[in-house]
Coordinates of C-alpha atoms in Angstrom, one line a residue:
A1 CA -95.9 -7.2 295.5
P2 CA -96.9 -3.7 296.7
A3 CA -94.9 -0.7 295.5
A4 CA -92.5 1.0 297.7
P5 CA -93.3 4.2 299.4
A6 CA -93.1 7.2 297.1
S7 CA -90.0 9.3 297.6
R8 CA -90.1 13.0 298.5
V9 CA -89.8 14.1 294.9
G10 CA -93.2 12.4 294.1
W11 CA -91.7 9.5 292.1
T12 CA -93.0 6.1 293.0
P13 CA -90.8 3.1 292.3
R14 CA -92.6 0.4 290.2
P15 CA -93.5 -2.8 292.1
A16 CA -91.8 -6.2 291.8
I17 CA -92.7 -8.3 288.7
Y18 CA -91.5 -11.6 290.1
P19 CA -91.9 -13.2 293.4
G20 CA -88.4 -14.3 294.0
T21 CA -84.8 -14.9 292.9
V22 CA -82.5 -17.8 292.2
T23 CA -78.7 -18.0 291.9
R24 CA -76.5 -19.8 289.6
A25 CA -73.0 -20.0 291.3
D26 CA -69.5 -19.8 289.9
L27 CA -70.2 -19.5 286.2
A28 CA -67.0 -19.6 284.2
I29 CA -66.2 -16.4 282.5
P30 CA -63.1 -16.9 280.2
M31 CA -60.7 -13.8 279.6
S32 CA -58.8 -13.3 276.4
D33 CA -55.6 -14.6 277.9
G34 CA -57.2 -17.8 278.9
T35 CA -57.6 -17.0 282.7
V36 CA -61.1 -18.0 284.1
L37 CA -63.0 -15.7 286.3
R38 CA -66.0 -16.8 288.2
G39 CA -69.4 -15.0 288.6
D40 CA -72.6 -15.6 290.5
L41 CA -75.8 -14.9 288.5
V42 CA -78.9 -14.0 290.2
L43 CA -82.1 -14.4 288.0
P44 CA -85.8 -13.7 288.6
A45 CA -87.7 -16.7 289.9
D46 CA -91.3 -17.8 289.9
A47 CA -93.3 -18.9 292.9
D48 CA -91.7 -22.4 292.9
G49 CA -88.1 -20.9 293.0
K50 CA -87.3 -21.8 289.5
A51 CA -85.5 -19.4 287.0
V52 CA -87.9 -17.6 284.8
A53 CA -87.2 -18.2 281.2
G54 CA -86.3 -15.0 279.2
R55 CA -83.8 -12.4 278.6
F56 CA -83.1 -9.6 280.9
P57 CA -80.9 -6.5 281.3
V58 CA -77.8 -7.4 283.3
I59 CA -76.2 -5.4 286.2
V60 CA -72.6 -6.3 286.6
T61 CA -70.6 -6.0 289.7
I62 CA -66.8 -6.8 290.0
T63 CA -65.4 -7.3 293.5
A64 CA -62.0 -8.1 295.1
Y65 CA -63.7 -9.1 298.4
N66 CA -64.9 -12.6 297.4
K67 CA -68.5 -12.7 295.9
S68 CA -69.4 -15.6 298.3
L69 CA -68.5 -13.6 301.4
L70 CA -69.9 -10.4 299.9
A71 CA -73.4 -12.0 299.7
S72 CA -73.5 -12.1 303.5
S73 CA -71.8 -8.7 304.2
G74 CA -74.9 -7.0 305.4
G75 CA -75.2 -4.3 302.6
L76 CA -71.5 -3.4 302.4
G77 CA -71.6 -4.5 298.8
G78 CA -74.3 -2.0 298.0
A79 CA -78.1 -2.8 297.6
A80 CA -79.3 -6.2 297.8
P81 CA -79.6 -7.7 294.3
S82 CA -83.1 -9.0 294.9
Y83 CA -84.6 -5.5 294.6
L84 CA -83.6 -5.0 290.9
V85 CA -83.9 -8.8 290.0
E86 CA -87.5 -8.9 291.2
R87 CA -88.1 -6.0 288.8
G88 CA -86.8 -7.6 285.8
Y89 CA -83.0 -7.4 285.9
A90 CA -80.3 -10.1 286.1
Q91 CA -77.4 -9.6 288.5
L92 CA -73.9 -10.8 287.7
T93 CA -71.3 -10.6 290.5
V94 CA -67.8 -11.6 289.4
D95 CA -64.6 -12.1 291.5
A96 CA -61.8 -9.8 290.1
R97 CA -58.8 -11.7 288.8
G98 CA -56.8 -13.2 291.6
T99 CA -59.5 -13.0 294.2
G100 CA -62.4 -15.3 295.5
S101 CA -63.0 -18.1 293.0
S102 CA -61.3 -16.4 290.0
E103 CA -58.0 -17.6 288.8
G104 CA -54.9 -15.3 288.1
T105 CA -52.9 -13.1 290.2
W106 CA -54.4 -10.0 291.8
S107 CA -52.8 -6.6 291.0
A108 CA -55.2 -4.0 292.3
F109 CA -56.4 -2.3 289.1
G110 CA -53.5 -3.1 287.1
T111 CA -53.8 -3.0 283.2
R112 CA -54.8 -6.6 282.8
E113 CA -57.4 -6.4 285.6
N114 CA -58.9 -3.3 284.2
R115 CA -59.1 -5.1 280.7
D116 CA -61.0 -7.9 282.4
S117 CA -63.7 -5.4 283.6
A118 CA -64.5 -4.6 280.1
E119 CA -64.4 -8.3 278.9
V120 CA -66.8 -9.3 281.7
V121 CA -69.3 -6.5 280.5
E122 CA -69.0 -7.8 276.9
W123 CA -69.3 -11.4 278.1
A124 CA -72.7 -10.5 279.8
H125 CA -73.7 -8.5 276.7
S126 CA -73.3 -11.4 274.4
R127 CA -76.5 -12.9 272.8
K128 CA -74.8 -16.3 273.7
R129 CA -76.0 -15.8 277.3
P130 CA -79.6 -17.0 277.2
W131 CA -80.5 -14.8 280.1
S132 CA -79.2 -11.5 278.7
D133 CA -81.0 -9.1 276.4
G134 CA -77.7 -7.4 275.7
R135 CA -78.1 -4.3 277.8
V136 CA -75.7 -3.9 280.6
G137 CA -75.3 -1.5 283.7
M138 CA -72.8 -1.7 286.5
S139 CA -73.0 -1.1 290.3
G140 CA -71.4 -1.4 293.5
P141 CA -69.2 0.7 296.0
S142 CA -65.6 1.3 296.6
Y143 CA -63.5 -1.2 294.8
M144 CA -66.7 -2.2 292.9
G145 CA -67.1 1.5 292.0
I146 CA -63.7 2.1 290.8
N147 CA -63.7 -0.8 288.3
Q148 CA -66.9 0.6 286.8
I149 CA -65.0 3.7 285.8
F150 CA -62.1 1.7 284.3
A151 CA -64.6 -0.5 282.4
A152 CA -66.6 2.4 281.1
A153 CA -63.5 4.1 279.8
Q154 CA -63.0 1.2 277.5
H155 CA -66.4 1.5 275.9
P156 CA -67.4 -2.2 276.1
A157 CA -70.3 -3.3 274.0
G158 CA -73.6 -3.3 275.6
L159 CA -72.7 -0.9 278.6
K160 CA -75.4 1.7 279.0
A161 CA -75.0 3.2 282.5
I162 CA -73.0 2.9 285.7
F163 CA -73.8 3.7 289.4
P164 CA -70.5 4.0 291.4
Q165 CA -70.6 4.6 295.1
V166 CA -67.5 6.2 296.7
P167 CA -65.0 5.6 293.8
A168 CA -61.6 7.0 294.1
G169 CA -60.3 9.6 291.7
D170 CA -56.5 9.7 292.3
V171 CA -55.5 6.8 294.6
Y172 CA -52.2 8.3 295.7
R173 CA -53.7 11.6 296.8
D174 CA -57.0 10.3 297.9
V175 CA -56.0 7.5 300.1
V176 CA -52.6 5.9 299.8
A177 CA -50.4 8.9 300.9
S178 CA -52.6 12.0 301.5
G179 CA -50.0 14.8 301.8
G180 CA -47.0 12.5 301.2
Q181 CA -47.1 10.3 304.2
I182 CA -48.2 6.6 304.0
D183 CA -51.8 5.7 305.1
V184 CA -51.3 3.2 307.8
G185 CA -55.0 3.2 308.9
F186 CA -56.9 2.0 306.0
I187 CA -54.4 0.6 303.5
P188 CA -53.3 -2.3 305.7
L189 CA -56.9 -3.2 306.5
W190 CA -57.9 -3.1 302.9
I191 CA -54.9 -5.2 301.7
G192 CA -55.7 -7.6 304.6
L193 CA -59.3 -7.8 303.7
V194 CA -58.4 -8.7 300.0
T195 CA -55.7 -11.1 301.0
G196 CA -57.7 -12.9 303.7
A197 CA -60.8 -13.2 301.3
G198 CA -58.5 -14.5 298.6
V199 CA -56.8 -17.3 300.6
V200 CA -60.3 -18.6 301.7
P201 CA -60.7 -21.9 299.8
P202 CA -62.6 -20.9 296.7
A203 CA -66.1 -21.9 296.6
V204 CA -65.9 -23.3 293.1
A205 CA -63.5 -26.0 294.6
Q206 CA -66.6 -28.2 295.4
S207 CA -67.8 -28.2 291.7
D208 CA -64.4 -27.7 289.9
P209 CA -61.6 -29.0 292.2
Q210 CA -58.9 -28.3 289.6
S211 CA -60.0 -24.7 288.9
G212 CA -60.4 -24.1 292.7
F213 CA -56.9 -25.4 293.4
S214 CA -55.4 -23.3 290.7
A215 CA -57.1 -20.2 291.9
L216 CA -55.8 -20.8 295.4
V217 CA -52.3 -21.2 294.3
D218 CA -52.5 -18.1 292.2
H219 CA -53.8 -16.1 295.2
L220 CA -51.0 -17.3 297.4
Y221 CA -48.5 -16.5 294.7
G222 CA -50.0 -13.0 294.4
V223 CA -49.5 -12.4 298.1
A224 CA -45.9 -13.3 297.9
T225 CA -45.1 -11.5 294.6
F226 CA -47.4 -8.3 294.8
T227 CA -49.0 -7.6 298.0
A228 CA -46.2 -8.1 300.5
P229 CA -43.4 -6.6 298.4
L230 CA -45.7 -3.6 297.7
L231 CA -46.3 -2.9 301.4
L232 CA -42.6 -3.4 302.3
D233 CA -41.5 -1.0 299.5
A234 CA -43.8 1.7 300.8
V235 CA -42.9 1.6 304.4
T236 CA -39.2 1.5 303.7
G237 CA -39.3 4.6 301.4
G238 CA -39.1 2.9 298.0
D239 CA -40.8 3.6 294.8
A240 CA -44.1 2.9 296.3
A241 CA -43.9 5.7 298.8
Y242 CA -44.1 8.2 295.9
D243 CA -46.3 9.0 293.1
G244 CA -45.5 7.7 289.7
P245 CA -46.7 5.2 287.0
F246 CA -47.8 2.6 289.4
Y247 CA -50.5 4.8 290.9
R248 CA -51.3 6.7 287.6
E249 CA -52.3 3.4 286.1
R250 CA -54.6 2.6 288.9
S251 CA -56.3 6.2 289.2
P252 CA -59.7 6.6 287.6
I253 CA -59.0 10.3 287.2
E254 CA -56.5 9.3 284.4
V255 CA -59.3 7.8 282.2
I256 CA -62.5 9.6 283.3
D257 CA -62.2 11.7 280.3
R258 CA -63.1 8.6 278.2
V259 CA -66.2 7.8 280.2
R260 CA -69.4 8.6 278.0
V261 CA -72.1 6.5 279.7
P262 CA -74.6 8.1 282.2
T263 CA -73.1 8.0 285.7
F264 CA -74.7 8.3 289.2
L265 CA -72.2 9.1 291.9
V266 CA -72.6 8.6 295.7
S267 CA -69.9 9.9 298.0
G268 CA -69.4 10.8 301.8
E269 CA -68.0 13.9 303.5
Y270 CA -66.1 11.6 305.8
D271 CA -65.3 9.0 303.2
L272 CA -62.0 7.7 302.1
F273 CA -62.6 9.2 298.7
Q274 CA -63.9 12.5 299.9
R275 CA -61.3 14.2 297.7
G276 CA -61.6 12.1 294.5
T277 CA -65.2 11.5 293.7
P278 CA -66.1 15.2 293.1
L279 CA -63.3 15.4 290.7
L280 CA -64.7 12.6 288.7
Y281 CA -68.1 14.3 288.7
E282 CA -66.6 17.5 287.5
S283 CA -65.0 15.8 284.5
L284 CA -68.1 14.0 283.4
R285 CA -70.4 17.0 283.9
S286 CA -68.0 19.2 282.0
R287 CA -68.4 17.0 279.0
G288 CA -72.2 16.8 279.0
V289 CA -72.3 13.2 280.3
P290 CA -75.6 12.8 282.2
T291 CA -74.3 12.7 285.8
R292 CA -75.6 13.1 289.4
L293 CA -73.7 13.4 292.6
I294 CA -75.1 13.0 296.1
T295 CA -72.8 13.6 298.9
G296 CA -73.9 13.1 302.6
P297 CA -72.5 13.1 306.0
W298 CA -71.4 9.6 305.7
D299 CA -68.1 7.4 306.3
H300 CA -67.0 4.7 303.8
L301 CA -69.1 2.0 305.5
Q302 CA -72.2 4.1 305.6
A303 CA -72.0 5.4 302.0
S304 CA -71.1 1.8 300.7
A305 CA -74.3 0.6 302.3
G306 CA -76.4 3.5 301.3
D307 CA -77.2 4.2 304.9
G308 CA -79.0 7.6 305.0
L309 CA -79.3 8.1 301.4
D310 CA -82.9 8.4 301.4
D311 CA -82.4 11.5 303.6
A312 CA -81.4 13.4 300.4
G313 CA -85.1 13.2 299.4
Y314 CA -84.9 11.0 296.3
G315 CA -85.4 7.6 297.7
G316 CA -83.0 4.8 299.0
L317 CA -80.2 3.3 297.2
A318 CA -82.1 0.4 295.5
E319 CA -84.9 2.9 294.3
L320 CA -82.3 5.4 292.9
Q321 CA -80.6 2.5 291.0
L322 CA -83.9 1.3 289.8
R323 CA -84.8 4.7 288.4
W324 CA -81.3 5.2 286.9
F325 CA -81.2 1.9 285.3
D326 CA -84.7 1.9 284.0
R327 CA -84.0 5.2 282.2
Y328 CA -80.6 4.6 280.8
V329 CA -80.3 0.8 280.7
R330 CA -83.9 -0.2 279.7
G331 CA -84.4 3.0 277.9
V332 CA -87.8 3.8 279.6
A333 CA -88.8 7.6 279.2
D334 CA -88.6 9.4 282.6
P335 CA -89.3 13.2 281.9
G336 CA -89.2 14.0 285.6
L337 CA -85.8 12.7 286.3
D338 CA -83.9 15.9 285.5
R339 CA -86.4 18.0 287.3
D340 CA -86.4 15.8 290.4
I341 CA -82.8 15.1 291.1
P342 CA -80.5 18.1 290.6
S343 CA -77.0 17.5 289.1
L344 CA -75.3 18.1 292.6
T345 CA -76.9 17.4 296.1
Y346 CA -74.7 18.0 299.0
Y347 CA -75.2 18.0 302.7
E348 CA -74.2 21.2 304.4
Q349 CA -72.6 20.5 307.7
G350 CA -73.6 23.0 310.4
S351 CA -77.0 23.8 309.0
G352 CA -77.9 20.1 308.4
E353 CA -79.5 21.2 305.1
W354 CA -79.4 19.3 301.9
T355 CA -78.3 21.9 299.3
H356 CA -78.4 21.7 295.4
A357 CA -76.4 23.3 292.7
A358 CA -76.0 22.9 288.9
G359 CA -72.3 22.0 289.5
W360 CA -69.5 21.5 291.9
M361 CA -67.7 24.9 291.6
T362 CA -70.3 27.2 290.1
D363 CA -71.2 30.1 292.4
Q364 CA -68.3 30.4 294.8
H365 CA -65.8 33.2 295.5
A366 CA -62.5 33.1 297.4
E367 CA -62.4 34.5 300.9
T368 CA -59.0 34.5 302.6
F369 CA -58.4 34.5 306.3
R370 CA -55.1 35.5 307.8
L371 CA -53.4 33.8 310.6
S372 CA -52.4 36.5 313.1
G373 CA -50.2 36.7 316.2
S374 CA -49.0 33.7 318.1
A375 CA -50.5 30.5 319.4
A376 CA -49.3 27.8 321.8
A377 CA -50.1 24.2 322.2
G378 CA -52.5 23.4 325.1
G379 CA -54.7 26.4 324.8
G380 CA -53.0 29.6 323.6
V381 CA -55.4 30.6 320.7
G382 CA -54.2 32.6 317.8
V383 CA -56.4 34.8 315.7
L384 CA -57.9 34.1 312.2
T385 CA -58.9 37.4 310.6
Q386 CA -59.8 39.0 307.4
G387 CA -58.2 42.3 308.5
D388 CA -54.4 42.9 309.1
A389 CA -52.3 40.3 310.6
V390 CA -49.6 40.9 313.2
D391 CA -46.2 39.1 313.6
G392 CA -46.3 35.9 315.6
R393 CA -45.3 32.3 315.6
A394 CA -46.7 29.0 316.8
Y395 CA -44.7 26.0 317.9
V396 CA -46.3 22.8 316.8
P397 CA -45.2 19.9 319.1
P398 CA -44.6 16.5 317.6
V399 CA -47.2 14.5 319.6
P400 CA -47.4 11.0 318.2
V401 CA -51.0 10.4 319.4
S402 CA -52.5 13.6 317.7
G403 CA -55.6 12.4 315.8
L404 CA -56.2 9.3 317.9
C405 CA -59.7 9.9 318.9
T406 CA -61.2 12.3 316.2
R407 CA -63.4 12.1 313.3
S408 CA -60.2 11.7 311.1
A409 CA -59.4 8.4 313.0
N410 CA -62.8 7.0 312.1
Q411 CA -62.7 8.3 308.5
W412 CA -59.4 6.7 307.7
T413 CA -60.2 3.4 309.1
A414 CA -63.4 3.3 306.8
G415 CA -65.7 4.0 309.5
L416 CA -65.0 0.8 311.6
P417 CA -64.6 2.5 314.9
N418 CA -67.9 4.4 314.6
A419 CA -69.6 1.0 313.8
V420 CA -68.4 -0.3 317.1
L421 CA -68.5 2.8 319.3
A422 CA -70.9 5.1 317.7
D423 CA -71.4 7.3 320.8
L424 CA -67.8 8.1 321.5
P425 CA -67.8 11.9 322.3
C426 CA -64.5 12.6 320.4
W427 CA -66.1 11.7 317.0
S428 CA -68.1 14.9 317.3
D429 CA -65.9 17.2 319.5
S430 CA -62.2 17.8 318.5
A431 CA -61.6 20.2 321.3
P432 CA -59.5 17.8 323.4
N433 CA -57.4 16.7 320.4
D434 CA -56.8 20.3 319.3
K435 CA -54.8 20.8 322.4
S436 CA -52.1 18.6 321.2
G437 CA -51.4 21.3 318.5
V438 CA -52.1 25.0 317.8
V439 CA -55.2 26.8 316.7
F440 CA -56.2 30.0 315.1
Q441 CA -59.8 31.1 315.0
T442 CA -62.1 34.0 314.2
E443 CA -64.2 36.1 316.5
P444 CA -67.8 34.9 316.6
L445 CA -69.4 35.4 313.2
T446 CA -72.1 38.1 312.9
S447 CA -73.6 36.6 309.6
P448 CA -73.6 33.0 308.3
L449 CA -70.6 31.9 306.2
H450 CA -71.4 29.3 303.6
L451 CA -68.6 27.3 301.8
R452 CA -68.4 24.4 299.4
G453 CA -65.3 22.9 297.7
P454 CA -61.6 22.5 298.4
I455 CA -59.8 24.6 300.8
N456 CA -56.1 25.7 300.9
A457 CA -54.0 26.4 303.8
R458 CA -50.6 28.2 303.1
L459 CA -48.4 28.1 306.2
Y460 CA -45.0 29.5 306.5
T461 CA -43.3 26.7 308.3
S462 CA -39.8 25.7 309.6
S463 CA -38.3 22.7 311.3
P464 CA -35.0 22.0 313.0
T465 CA -34.6 18.9 310.9
G466 CA -35.9 20.5 307.8
D467 CA -38.9 18.2 307.4
G468 CA -42.0 17.0 309.2
M469 CA -45.8 16.9 308.4
L470 CA -48.3 19.5 308.8
S471 CA -51.8 18.0 309.7
V472 CA -54.7 20.6 309.3
A473 CA -58.1 20.5 310.5
V474 CA -60.8 23.1 309.5
S475 CA -63.6 23.2 312.1
D476 CA -66.7 25.0 313.4
V477 CA -66.6 26.1 317.0
A478 CA -69.9 26.5 318.7
P479 CA -70.6 29.1 321.3
D480 CA -70.4 26.4 324.1
G481 CA -66.8 25.5 322.9
T482 CA -67.7 22.2 321.0
V483 CA -65.4 21.8 318.1
S484 CA -66.9 20.2 315.0
R485 CA -64.2 19.0 312.5
L486 CA -65.5 19.8 309.0
T487 CA -62.5 18.5 307.0
G488 CA -58.7 18.0 307.1
G489 CA -55.6 18.1 304.9
W490 CA -52.0 17.1 305.2
Q491 CA -48.6 18.0 303.9
V492 CA -45.1 16.8 304.2
L493 CA -42.7 19.7 304.1
S494 CA -40.1 18.3 301.9
L495 CA -42.8 17.4 299.3
R496 CA -44.1 20.9 299.2
A497 CA -43.2 21.5 295.5
L498 CA -46.3 23.0 293.7
D499 CA -47.4 22.1 290.2
T500 CA -49.2 25.4 289.3
S501 CA -50.5 24.0 286.1
R502 CA -52.5 21.3 287.9
S503 CA -53.5 23.4 290.9
R504 CA -56.9 25.2 291.0
Y505 CA -57.3 28.9 291.5
L506 CA -60.5 30.8 292.5
D507 CA -60.6 34.5 292.0
G508 CA -56.8 34.4 291.6
E509 CA -56.3 32.7 294.9
L510 CA -54.9 29.2 295.3
I511 CA -57.9 27.0 296.4
Q512 CA -56.7 23.4 295.7
A513 CA -53.0 22.7 295.6
Y514 CA -51.5 19.9 293.5
H515 CA -48.1 18.6 294.6
P516 CA -46.0 16.2 292.4
Y517 CA -45.1 13.9 295.4
T518 CA -42.2 12.3 293.4
L519 CA -38.7 11.6 294.8
A520 CA -37.3 14.1 292.1
S521 CA -39.5 16.8 293.7
K522 CA -38.5 16.2 297.3
Q523 CA -36.5 19.0 298.7
T524 CA -35.7 19.1 302.5
L525 CA -35.4 22.5 304.0
A526 CA -32.2 23.8 305.8
S527 CA -32.6 23.7 309.6
G528 CA -34.8 26.6 310.6
Q529 CA -35.4 27.8 307.1
V530 CA -39.0 29.2 306.6
A531 CA -40.9 28.3 303.5
P532 CA -44.5 28.6 302.4
V533 CA -46.1 25.1 302.5
D534 CA -49.5 24.8 300.8
V535 CA -51.9 22.1 302.4
E536 CA -54.6 20.8 300.3
V537 CA -57.5 20.6 302.7
F538 CA -60.1 18.1 301.3
P539 CA -63.4 19.5 300.1
T540 CA -66.6 19.8 302.1
A541 CA -69.7 21.9 302.4
A542 CA -70.6 23.8 305.6
E543 CA -72.3 26.8 307.2
I544 CA -70.7 28.6 310.1
A545 CA -73.6 30.0 311.8
P546 CA -73.7 33.4 313.4
G547 CA -72.1 33.3 316.9
H548 CA -69.9 30.4 315.7
R549 CA -66.3 30.7 314.9
L550 CA -64.2 29.3 311.9
R551 CA -61.1 27.5 313.2
I552 CA -57.9 26.1 311.8
A553 CA -56.0 23.5 313.9
I554 CA -52.4 22.5 313.1
Q555 CA -50.6 19.4 314.4
A556 CA -47.6 17.3 313.4
F557 CA -49.2 13.8 313.4
D558 CA -52.6 12.2 312.5
V559 CA -52.8 8.9 314.1
P560 CA -53.7 6.2 313.1
H561 CA -54.2 7.7 309.6
L562 CA -50.6 8.6 308.6
A563 CA -47.1 7.6 309.3
P564 CA -43.7 8.5 307.8
S565 CA -41.7 5.9 305.9
L566 CA -38.9 4.4 308.0
P567 CA -36.2 6.6 306.5
D568 CA -38.2 9.8 307.2
L569 CA -39.1 8.9 310.7
P570 CA -36.3 10.7 312.5
T571 CA -37.1 14.0 310.8
T572 CA -40.7 14.0 312.0
L573 CA -39.8 13.8 315.7
A574 CA -39.2 17.5 315.9
P575 CA -41.4 20.5 316.6
L576 CA -42.6 22.7 313.7
T577 CA -42.9 26.4 313.7
V578 CA -45.6 28.3 311.9
R579 CA -45.0 32.0 311.4
T580 CA -47.6 34.7 310.8
G581 CA -47.8 38.4 310.0
P582 CA -46.9 40.8 307.0
L583 CA -43.5 39.0 306.4
W584 CA -45.0 35.5 306.7
P585 CA -48.6 35.6 305.3
S586 CA -49.9 32.4 306.5
V587 CA -53.6 32.2 305.3
L588 CA -56.7 30.0 305.1
T589 CA -58.5 30.4 301.7
I590 CA -62.0 29.0 301.4
P591 CA -64.6 28.7 298.5
A592 CA -67.4 30.8 300.0
V593 CA -70.9 30.3 298.5
G594 CA -73.1 33.3 297.7

């Protein structure tokens, strides 16, 4: 087969060795507790379609989305297995416990499921497998990326490298309840996907009816005992609405310090895990683990499929995986790898440039912009300044449709709206939505402002009910008035307690707030009481060009992304008041580059 085109860095992927692939479906993979998982094995094939005899390095992918359905998902499971398999790898795709054709009850990264991930790797590593040479890598996006972290943290025998696309860091803060309200955009879609894929009659039922029937019963039992009660508990304000052991157990950030294998990360600036993936990268890099991070202008579906990844200049998804696994799984020397692919590659919004750095927070300094004067919903614009601020106030109305047609709406439904209505103007211009809240913005800049990293908005806020939610967007306003949303953040007033030991500071200024989000930390304000509320605005990279303005928009809802639990609903249907000036120093602090 001809070699793929050379990437921009001058590296040329090696050509295919074998003309095709063949799949062995529903291999039984017994776990230590007796539960049987099922995996599909893709092997190199000769011109007659027969499996090539021999042992190969194995790439493992573990999914909760039913491996049989994933095979026809159009790239949403990552790169097609055939690319690596035709170049001398074997691909093993396994249904997670309680999903697809696997037995057991699903628990969404519970302790037992995470143990399974390591046991699957060791099963693939074993010399008892006549097709395995004992060397293992892992790949896959989203759920499949998260379980790579949990597997690698257990140091299973044979695991040499991983390639997680869009993995979570802290599942509570990243996606379940950003800012303390429940995600009602993505989470129901996700749980519905896993549940729906799980109750499809398992493919293994044809070859092993007893195992197939057992798996289906287990899956239905899981819906009744885990999935449905969890959702109900969250929306009714139970334990699942707050951070705690349940989410700590399921957050890769809690185990990332145990990961030692080379890791290649891909993330999106409009991804569900926009916040968490850079934190995983920082931990790995700080400990000297060979690590790469490429972040592009992608939502969850785009980053999962690798759409646009070749725009970064290093080749497409399959090519990058081949280079990474050849180097760290097969152990082939690649002296140009470190030179060709920097540690961090990040797309800069505004300029449209791909930027590079030795690390995530390496050359930034804090710049603070003060909110000054008053602002009014519907068009009364306040001032954002690095000079002196004057007293003012802004009334933020509770508009339950705020956010409905914005980049946020697309981001927090995993990119599904954009896939259907790619040309909808509100994905790229937030000006109409901003009128449902209040805005503060700078004068047109006279020199470019570059930023990269997390942002903090400290807003002195009051509410007649003592609670509510601040929904913050940071945007670039072009001279023609187009408002490009760069990133966003959210914060429930009653969950404003700040853990300074886990918050991040830059030049002495708070740049990334960490809130406990526990029931014990919840403190409702007195009616009309003004308090500083730090809003963690998720990280991004951008250039605000000369003639453009930096804007902060503040609203009280972000639909369809977030909604309060039922007990908190009455307290959110009231206006918020944001105060500005010397007595109430509301500020926006950014990590400026250069």
